Short mmCIF file of C-alpha atoms in Angstrom, two decimals:
data_model
loop_
_atom_site.label_atom_id
_atom_site.label_comp_id
_atom_site.label_asym_id
_atom_site.label_seq_id
_atom_site.Cartn_x
_atom_site.Cartn_y
_atom_site.Cartn_z
CA UNK A 3 -2.36 36.70 -181.51
CA UNK A 4 -3.41 38.09 -178.44
CA UNK A 5 -6.68 40.36 -178.56
CA UNK A 6 -6.08 43.42 -176.17
CA UNK A 7 -8.28 46.03 -175.08
CA UNK A 8 -7.87 49.22 -177.48
CA UNK A 9 -7.20 46.85 -180.23
CA UNK A 10 -9.30 48.13 -183.60
CA UNK A 11 -10.27 46.07 -186.29
CA UNK A 12 -11.68 47.08 -189.77
CA UNK A 13 -14.76 45.18 -190.44
CA UNK A 14 -15.00 43.60 -194.29
CA UNK A 15 -18.08 44.74 -196.79
CA UNK A 16 -19.18 41.31 -196.76
CA UNK A 17 -20.26 41.39 -192.68
CA UNK A 18 -20.97 45.23 -192.54
CA UNK A 19 -24.56 44.51 -192.39
CA UNK A 20 -24.26 42.67 -189.34
CA UNK A 21 -22.61 45.61 -187.38
CA UNK A 22 -24.68 48.52 -188.19
CA UNK A 23 -22.79 49.51 -191.34
CA UNK A 24 -19.71 50.50 -189.43
CA UNK A 25 -15.95 50.76 -191.01
CA UNK A 26 -14.35 49.35 -187.71
CA UNK A 27 -15.11 48.01 -184.17
CA UNK A 28 -12.58 48.53 -181.03
CA UNK A 29 -12.35 45.93 -178.59
CA UNK A 30 -12.92 47.18 -175.01
CA UNK A 31 -12.75 44.41 -172.77
CA UNK A 32 -11.72 41.18 -173.06
CA UNK A 33 -12.35 38.63 -170.35
CA UNK A 34 -10.90 35.50 -172.05
CA UNK A 35 -14.10 34.03 -172.93
CA UNK A 36 -16.19 36.99 -174.34
CA UNK A 37 -15.06 40.26 -176.35
CA UNK A 38 -16.91 43.35 -175.80
CA UNK A 39 -16.58 46.32 -178.52
CA UNK A 40 -17.69 49.33 -179.50
CA UNK A 41 -18.30 50.61 -183.24
CA UNK A 42 -16.92 53.04 -185.05
CA UNK A 43 -18.73 56.29 -185.90
CA UNK A 44 -21.01 55.77 -182.64
CA UNK A 45 -22.94 52.86 -184.28
CA UNK A 46 -23.53 50.72 -181.36
CA UNK A 47 -21.58 48.08 -179.13
CA UNK A 48 -21.87 44.54 -178.54
CA UNK A 49 -20.35 41.66 -177.73
CA UNK A 50 -19.42 37.84 -178.92
CA UNK A 51 -17.61 34.87 -177.84
CA UNK A 52 -13.91 34.85 -178.35
CA UNK A 53 -13.97 31.88 -180.55
CA UNK A 54 -16.48 33.44 -182.87
CA UNK A 55 -14.06 36.89 -182.98
CA UNK A 56 -11.14 34.55 -183.90
CA UNK A 57 -12.73 32.56 -186.63
CA UNK A 58 -14.21 36.04 -188.00
CA UNK A 59 -10.16 36.93 -187.85
CA UNK A 60 -9.09 33.66 -189.55
CA UNK A 61 -11.68 34.27 -192.51
CA UNK A 62 -10.40 37.73 -193.05
CA UNK A 63 -13.72 39.17 -192.10
CA UNK A 64 -12.18 41.36 -189.26
CA UNK A 65 -8.77 42.56 -190.10
CA UNK A 66 -6.08 44.58 -187.20
CA UNK A 67 -6.01 48.06 -188.01
CA UNK A 68 -2.25 49.65 -186.87
CA UNK A 69 -2.27 52.27 -184.49
CA UNK A 70 -0.44 55.06 -185.89
CA UNK A 71 0.80 56.09 -182.23
CA UNK A 72 2.04 52.79 -181.96
CA UNK A 73 4.04 52.66 -184.82
CA UNK A 74 5.45 56.12 -184.00
CA UNK A 75 6.55 54.91 -180.12
CA UNK A 76 8.32 51.82 -182.02
CA UNK A 77 10.44 53.76 -184.50
CA UNK A 78 11.50 56.17 -181.42
CA UNK A 79 12.31 52.81 -179.40
CA UNK A 80 14.18 51.46 -182.69
CA UNK A 81 15.98 55.02 -182.97
CA UNK A 82 17.11 54.82 -179.23
CA UNK A 83 18.54 51.14 -179.57
CA UNK A 84 20.43 51.96 -182.29
#
């Protein structure tokens, strides 16, 4: 799973306290070693090693949120192909 800039992740209730009780975070930069992110609702920003981010994903502490715009563009592409 690639972690790209602009990707949004929902923060589980068990670790929200570590992230200023934000509902989600958005990746703003991934340099291959460190992930930089902003928290939803303007609650701050931060960074963490990519290994820790992957650990949180594996434990389901962070879950990817689907982008409605990308879903719509995928549907349009499917219609154009078929």
